[in-house]
Amino acid sequence: MTGLRLCTALAMLVAAPLAAQTSDPARFAAAADVRTQIAAMAKAMKPGQGFAWQPLVQADGHVAALEIWKSPGRPAVHPAQAEYVMVVDGAGTMISGGTLADAKVTRPDLTEGSRIVGGTTRTLKPGDVFLVPAGVPHWFGITGERLVLLGTKLSTAR
């Protein structure tokens, strides 16, 4: 094969995957979309409702969802899912690590307890990012009106 034909063949091989892509596979939510969804979720919450969850973007079985916490939930463990989270709005506290007291399996993907013994306490504010590994107890407290999180569960099952 001559040098020119080899270069042409290589160029065709490299270009083939690019030509096969017909659309952008990424899922995207602009800042305005995020604000609109948070406002709609907050408006839809009933008096006394402490938690709301709504998918924001999703692809290939993965979901990045908005969570609005107006009151604390129960301490939890996700045995086979890590949780990647960013604080979007509001303020709160996170306790993670330690041991989940009075643990009870409520669903195959969720174990809840009454409290966390010996965990690490952190103050949460907008812009904070954290990753809770699978099997690690965690709990969110709310400071002020609400705590808004953008979270994604990452399966660790293989």
PDB file of C-alpha atoms in Angstrom:
ATOM      1  CA  MET A   1       0.000   0.000   0.000  1.00  0.00           C
ATOM      2  CA  THR A   2       1.417   3.397  -0.931  1.00  0.00           C
ATOM      3  CA  GLY A   3       1.855   6.126   1.681  1.00  0.00           C
ATOM      4  CA  LEU A   4      -1.048   8.148   0.226  1.00  0.00           C
ATOM      5  CA  ARG A   5      -3.439   5.177   0.210  1.00  0.00           C
ATOM      6  CA  LEU A   6      -2.392   4.257   3.768  1.00  0.00           C
ATOM      7  CA  CYS A   7      -3.070   7.815   4.980  1.00  0.00           C
ATOM      8  CA  THR A   8      -6.463   7.818   3.241  1.00  0.00           C
ATOM      9  CA  ALA A   9      -7.389   4.455   4.789  1.00  0.00           C
ATOM     10  CA  LEU A  10      -6.349   5.625   8.269  1.00  0.00           C
ATOM     11  CA  ALA A  11      -8.307   8.874   7.875  1.00  0.00           C
ATOM     12  CA  MET A  12     -11.417   6.888   6.922  1.00  0.00           C
ATOM     13  CA  LEU A  13     -11.045   4.623   9.975  1.00  0.00           C
ATOM     14  CA  VAL A  14     -10.667   7.572  12.319  1.00  0.00           C
ATOM     15  CA  ALA A  15     -13.552   9.510  10.743  1.00  0.00           C
ATOM     16  CA  ALA A  16     -15.972   6.563  10.728  1.00  0.00           C
ATOM     17  CA  PRO A  17     -16.907   6.704  14.444  1.00  0.00           C
ATOM     18  CA  LEU A  18     -17.325  10.484  14.238  1.00  0.00           C
ATOM     19  CA  ALA A  19     -19.611  10.214  11.221  1.00  0.00           C
ATOM     20  CA  ALA A  20     -21.700   7.551  12.989  1.00  0.00           C
ATOM     21  CA  GLN A  21     -22.610   9.948  15.787  1.00  0.00           C
ATOM     22  CA  THR A  22     -25.829  11.626  14.766  1.00  0.00           C
ATOM     23  CA  SER A  23     -26.681  13.447  17.999  1.00  0.00           C
ATOM     24  CA  ASP A  24     -25.104  14.623  21.233  1.00  0.00           C
ATOM     25  CA  PRO A  25     -25.536  11.832  23.809  1.00  0.00           C
ATOM     26  CA  ALA A  26     -25.119  14.204  26.758  1.00  0.00           C
ATOM     27  CA  ARG A  27     -28.140  15.256  28.806  1.00  0.00           C
ATOM     28  CA  PHE A  28     -28.169  18.908  29.799  1.00  0.00           C
ATOM     29  CA  ALA A  29     -30.131  21.208  32.105  1.00  0.00           C
ATOM     30  CA  ALA A  30     -29.337  24.909  31.960  1.00  0.00           C
ATOM     31  CA  ALA A  31     -29.198  26.923  35.185  1.00  0.00           C
ATOM     32  CA  ALA A  32     -32.592  28.454  34.345  1.00  0.00           C
ATOM     33  CA  ASP A  33     -34.071  24.949  33.968  1.00  0.00           C
ATOM     34  CA  VAL A  34     -32.712  23.957  37.373  1.00  0.00           C
ATOM     35  CA  ARG A  35     -34.167  27.081  39.032  1.00  0.00           C
ATOM     36  CA  THR A  36     -37.536  26.519  37.321  1.00  0.00           C
ATOM     37  CA  GLN A  37     -37.682  22.891  38.454  1.00  0.00           C
ATOM     38  CA  ILE A  38     -36.748  23.787  42.052  1.00  0.00           C
ATOM     39  CA  ALA A  39     -39.486  26.447  42.136  1.00  0.00           C
ATOM     40  CA  ALA A  40     -42.077  24.019  40.706  1.00  0.00           C
ATOM     41  CA  MET A  41     -41.090  21.304  43.190  1.00  0.00           C
ATOM     42  CA  ALA A  42     -41.250  23.722  46.132  1.00  0.00           C
ATOM     43  CA  LYS A  43     -44.661  24.976  45.022  1.00  0.00           C
ATOM     44  CA  ALA A  44     -45.994  21.413  44.672  1.00  0.00           C
ATOM     45  CA  MET A  45     -44.895  20.385  48.166  1.00  0.00           C
ATOM     46  CA  LYS A  46     -47.786  20.053  50.592  1.00  0.00           C
ATOM     47  CA  PRO A  47     -47.730  21.619  54.072  1.00  0.00           C
ATOM     48  CA  GLY A  48     -45.730  19.361  56.375  1.00  0.00           C
ATOM     49  CA  GLN A  49     -44.089  17.488  53.477  1.00  0.00           C
ATOM     50  CA  GLY A  50     -40.426  17.165  54.417  1.00  0.00           C
ATOM     51  CA  PHE A  51     -38.915  15.770  51.218  1.00  0.00           C
ATOM     52  CA  ALA A  52     -39.381  15.935  47.437  1.00  0.00           C
ATOM     53  CA  TRP A  53     -37.412  14.183  44.681  1.00  0.00           C
ATOM     54  CA  GLN A  54     -37.524  14.828  40.934  1.00  0.00           C
ATOM     55  CA  PRO A  55     -35.237  13.617  38.112  1.00  0.00           C
ATOM     56  CA  LEU A  56     -33.411  16.449  36.369  1.00  0.00           C
ATOM     57  CA  VAL A  57     -31.408  14.615  33.685  1.00  0.00           C
ATOM     58  CA  GLN A  58     -31.117  10.912  32.943  1.00  0.00           C
ATOM     59  CA  ALA A  59     -29.386   8.567  30.533  1.00  0.00           C
ATOM     60  CA  ASP A  60     -28.432   4.898  30.402  1.00  0.00           C
ATOM     61  CA  GLY A  61     -30.168   4.089  33.673  1.00  0.00           C
ATOM     62  CA  HIS A  62     -28.427   6.896  35.575  1.00  0.00           C
ATOM     63  CA  VAL A  63     -30.406   9.767  37.081  1.00  0.00           C
ATOM     64  CA  ALA A  64     -29.250  13.122  38.409  1.00  0.00           C
ATOM     65  CA  ALA A  65     -32.146  14.254  40.592  1.00  0.00           C
ATOM     66  CA  LEU A  66     -33.042  17.313  42.602  1.00  0.00           C
ATOM     67  CA  GLU A  67     -33.926  16.733  46.239  1.00  0.00           C
ATOM     68  CA  ILE A  68     -35.621  19.317  48.423  1.00  0.00           C
ATOM     69  CA  TRP A  69     -35.349  18.655  52.149  1.00  0.00           C
ATOM     70  CA  LYS A  70     -37.534  20.775  54.444  1.00  0.00           C
ATOM     71  CA  SER A  71     -37.145  18.442  57.409  1.00  0.00           C
ATOM     72  CA  PRO A  72     -34.550  15.786  58.152  1.00  0.00           C
ATOM     73  CA  GLY A  73     -35.103  12.235  57.034  1.00  0.00           C
ATOM     74  CA  ARG A  74     -33.873   9.088  58.724  1.00  0.00           C
ATOM     75  CA  PRO A  75     -30.190   8.168  58.667  1.00  0.00           C
ATOM     76  CA  ALA A  76     -29.627   5.834  55.727  1.00  0.00           C
ATOM     77  CA  VAL A  77     -27.275   3.414  53.995  1.00  0.00           C
ATOM     78  CA  HIS A  78     -27.385   2.403  50.336  1.00  0.00           C
ATOM     79  CA  PRO A  79     -25.613  -0.991  50.360  1.00  0.00           C
ATOM     80  CA  ALA A  80     -24.749  -1.158  46.644  1.00  0.00           C
ATOM     81  CA  GLN A  81     -24.898   2.513  45.614  1.00  0.00           C
ATOM     82  CA  ALA A  82     -22.492   5.378  46.133  1.00  0.00           C
ATOM     83  CA  GLU A  83     -24.102   8.798  46.217  1.00  0.00           C
ATOM     84  CA  TYR A  84     -22.542  11.830  44.513  1.00  0.00           C
ATOM     85  CA  VAL A  85     -24.144  15.073  45.705  1.00  0.00           C
ATOM     86  CA  MET A  86     -23.829  18.826  45.186  1.00  0.00           C
ATOM     87  CA  VAL A  87     -25.565  21.374  47.411  1.00  0.00           C
ATOM     88  CA  VAL A  88     -27.572  23.669  45.125  1.00  0.00           C
ATOM     89  CA  ASP A  89     -29.413  25.905  47.622  1.00  0.00           C
ATOM     90  CA  GLY A  90     -30.071  26.349  51.311  1.00  0.00           C
ATOM     91  CA  ALA A  91     -27.971  25.084  54.165  1.00  0.00           C
ATOM     92  CA  GLY A  92     -27.722  22.089  56.402  1.00  0.00           C
ATOM     93  CA  THR A  93     -25.620  19.503  58.124  1.00  0.00           C
ATOM     94  CA  MET A  94     -24.430  16.105  56.998  1.00  0.00           C
ATOM     95  CA  ILE A  95     -23.329  13.310  59.274  1.00  0.00           C
ATOM     96  CA  SER A  96     -21.548  10.455  57.512  1.00  0.00           C
ATOM     97  CA  GLY A  97     -19.551   7.423  58.519  1.00  0.00           C
ATOM     98  CA  GLY A  98     -19.826   5.774  61.899  1.00  0.00           C
ATOM     99  CA  THR A  99     -22.430   3.118  62.598  1.00  0.00           C
ATOM    100  CA  LEU A 100     -26.138   3.110  61.785  1.00  0.00           C
ATOM    101  CA  ALA A 101     -28.059   2.433  65.012  1.00  0.00           C
ATOM    102  CA  ASP A 102     -31.248   0.318  64.940  1.00  0.00           C
ATOM    103  CA  ALA A 103     -30.661  -0.533  61.260  1.00  0.00           C
ATOM    104  CA  LYS A 104     -33.648  -1.929  59.384  1.00  0.00           C
ATOM    105  CA  VAL A 105     -33.778  -2.848  55.681  1.00  0.00           C
ATOM    106  CA  THR A 106     -36.713  -0.885  54.229  1.00  0.00           C
ATOM    107  CA  ARG A 107     -36.014  -1.724  50.551  1.00  0.00           C
ATOM    108  CA  PRO A 108     -33.299  -3.817  48.913  1.00  0.00           C
ATOM    109  CA  ASP A 109     -31.411  -0.604  48.075  1.00  0.00           C
ATOM    110  CA  LEU A 110     -32.039   1.188  51.397  1.00  0.00           C
ATOM    111  CA  THR A 111     -31.354   0.519  55.060  1.00  0.00           C
ATOM    112  CA  GLU A 112     -32.560   3.124  57.578  1.00  0.00           C
ATOM    113  CA  GLY A 113     -31.805   3.625  61.237  1.00  0.00           C
ATOM    114  CA  SER A 114     -32.599   5.852  64.193  1.00  0.00           C
ATOM    115  CA  ARG A 115     -29.253   7.692  64.362  1.00  0.00           C
ATOM    116  CA  ILE A 116     -25.581   7.541  63.401  1.00  0.00           C
ATOM    117  CA  VAL A 117     -23.100   6.760  66.148  1.00  0.00           C
ATOM    118  CA  GLY A 118     -19.562   8.080  65.719  1.00  0.00           C
ATOM    119  CA  GLY A 119     -19.958   9.781  62.343  1.00  0.00           C
ATOM    120  CA  THR A 120     -18.319  12.958  61.041  1.00  0.00           C
ATOM    121  CA  THR A 121     -20.432  16.135  61.042  1.00  0.00           C
ATOM    122  CA  ARG A 122     -20.066  18.705  58.261  1.00  0.00           C
ATOM    123  CA  THR A 123     -21.834  21.993  57.592  1.00  0.00           C
ATOM    124  CA  LEU A 124     -23.359  22.173  54.096  1.00  0.00           C
ATOM    125  CA  LYS A 125     -23.723  25.265  51.908  1.00  0.00           C
ATOM    126  CA  PRO A 126     -24.313  25.905  48.177  1.00  0.00           C
ATOM    127  CA  GLY A 127     -21.449  24.679  46.037  1.00  0.00           C
ATOM    128  CA  ASP A 128     -20.332  21.924  48.430  1.00  0.00           C
ATOM    129  CA  VAL A 129     -19.784  18.557  46.731  1.00  0.00           C
ATOM    130  CA  PHE A 130     -19.428  15.164  48.352  1.00  0.00           C
ATOM    131  CA  LEU A 131     -19.379  11.467  47.554  1.00  0.00           C
ATOM    132  CA  VAL A 132     -20.809   8.985  50.037  1.00  0.00           C
ATOM    133  CA  PRO A 133     -19.412   5.517  49.247  1.00  0.00           C
ATOM    134  CA  ALA A 134     -21.787   2.544  49.093  1.00  0.00           C
ATOM    135  CA  GLY A 135     -22.481   1.098  52.527  1.00  0.00           C
ATOM    136  CA  VAL A 136     -21.651   4.308  54.421  1.00  0.00           C
ATOM    137  CA  PRO A 137     -24.297   5.718  56.797  1.00  0.00           C
ATOM    138  CA  HIS A 138     -25.350   9.312  56.094  1.00  0.00           C
ATOM    139  CA  TRP A 139     -27.959  11.817  57.258  1.00  0.00           C
ATOM    140  CA  PHE A 140     -28.923  15.384  56.332  1.00  0.00           C
ATOM    141  CA  GLY A 141     -30.102  18.040  58.760  1.00  0.00           C
ATOM    142  CA  ILE A 142     -31.671  21.281  57.546  1.00  0.00           C
ATOM    143  CA  THR A 143     -30.610  24.757  58.634  1.00  0.00           C
ATOM    144  CA  GLY A 144     -33.223  27.345  57.739  1.00  0.00           C
ATOM    145  CA  GLU A 145     -36.103  26.818  55.303  1.00  0.00           C
ATOM    146  CA  ARG A 146     -34.673  24.050  53.112  1.00  0.00           C
ATOM    147  CA  LEU A 147     -31.695  22.166  51.731  1.00  0.00           C
ATOM    148  CA  VAL A 148     -31.649  21.538  47.958  1.00  0.00           C
ATOM    149  CA  LEU A 149     -29.349  18.843  46.631  1.00  0.00           C
ATOM    150  CA  LEU A 150     -28.495  17.519  43.186  1.00  0.00           C
ATOM    151  CA  GLY A 151     -27.736  13.845  43.656  1.00  0.00           C
ATOM    152  CA  THR A 152     -26.825  10.831  41.590  1.00  0.00           C
ATOM    153  CA  LYS A 153     -26.743   7.242  42.793  1.00  0.00           C
ATOM    154  CA  LEU A 154     -23.866   5.249  41.323  1.00  0.00           C
ATOM    155  CA  SER A 155     -24.272   1.482  41.316  1.00  0.00           C
ATOM    156  CA  THR A 156     -21.285  -0.378  42.682  1.00  0.00           C
ATOM    157  CA  ALA A 157     -22.698  -3.859  41.933  1.00  0.00           C
ATOM    158  CA  ARG A 158     -20.671  -5.724  39.346  1.00  0.00           C
TER     159      ARG A 158
END
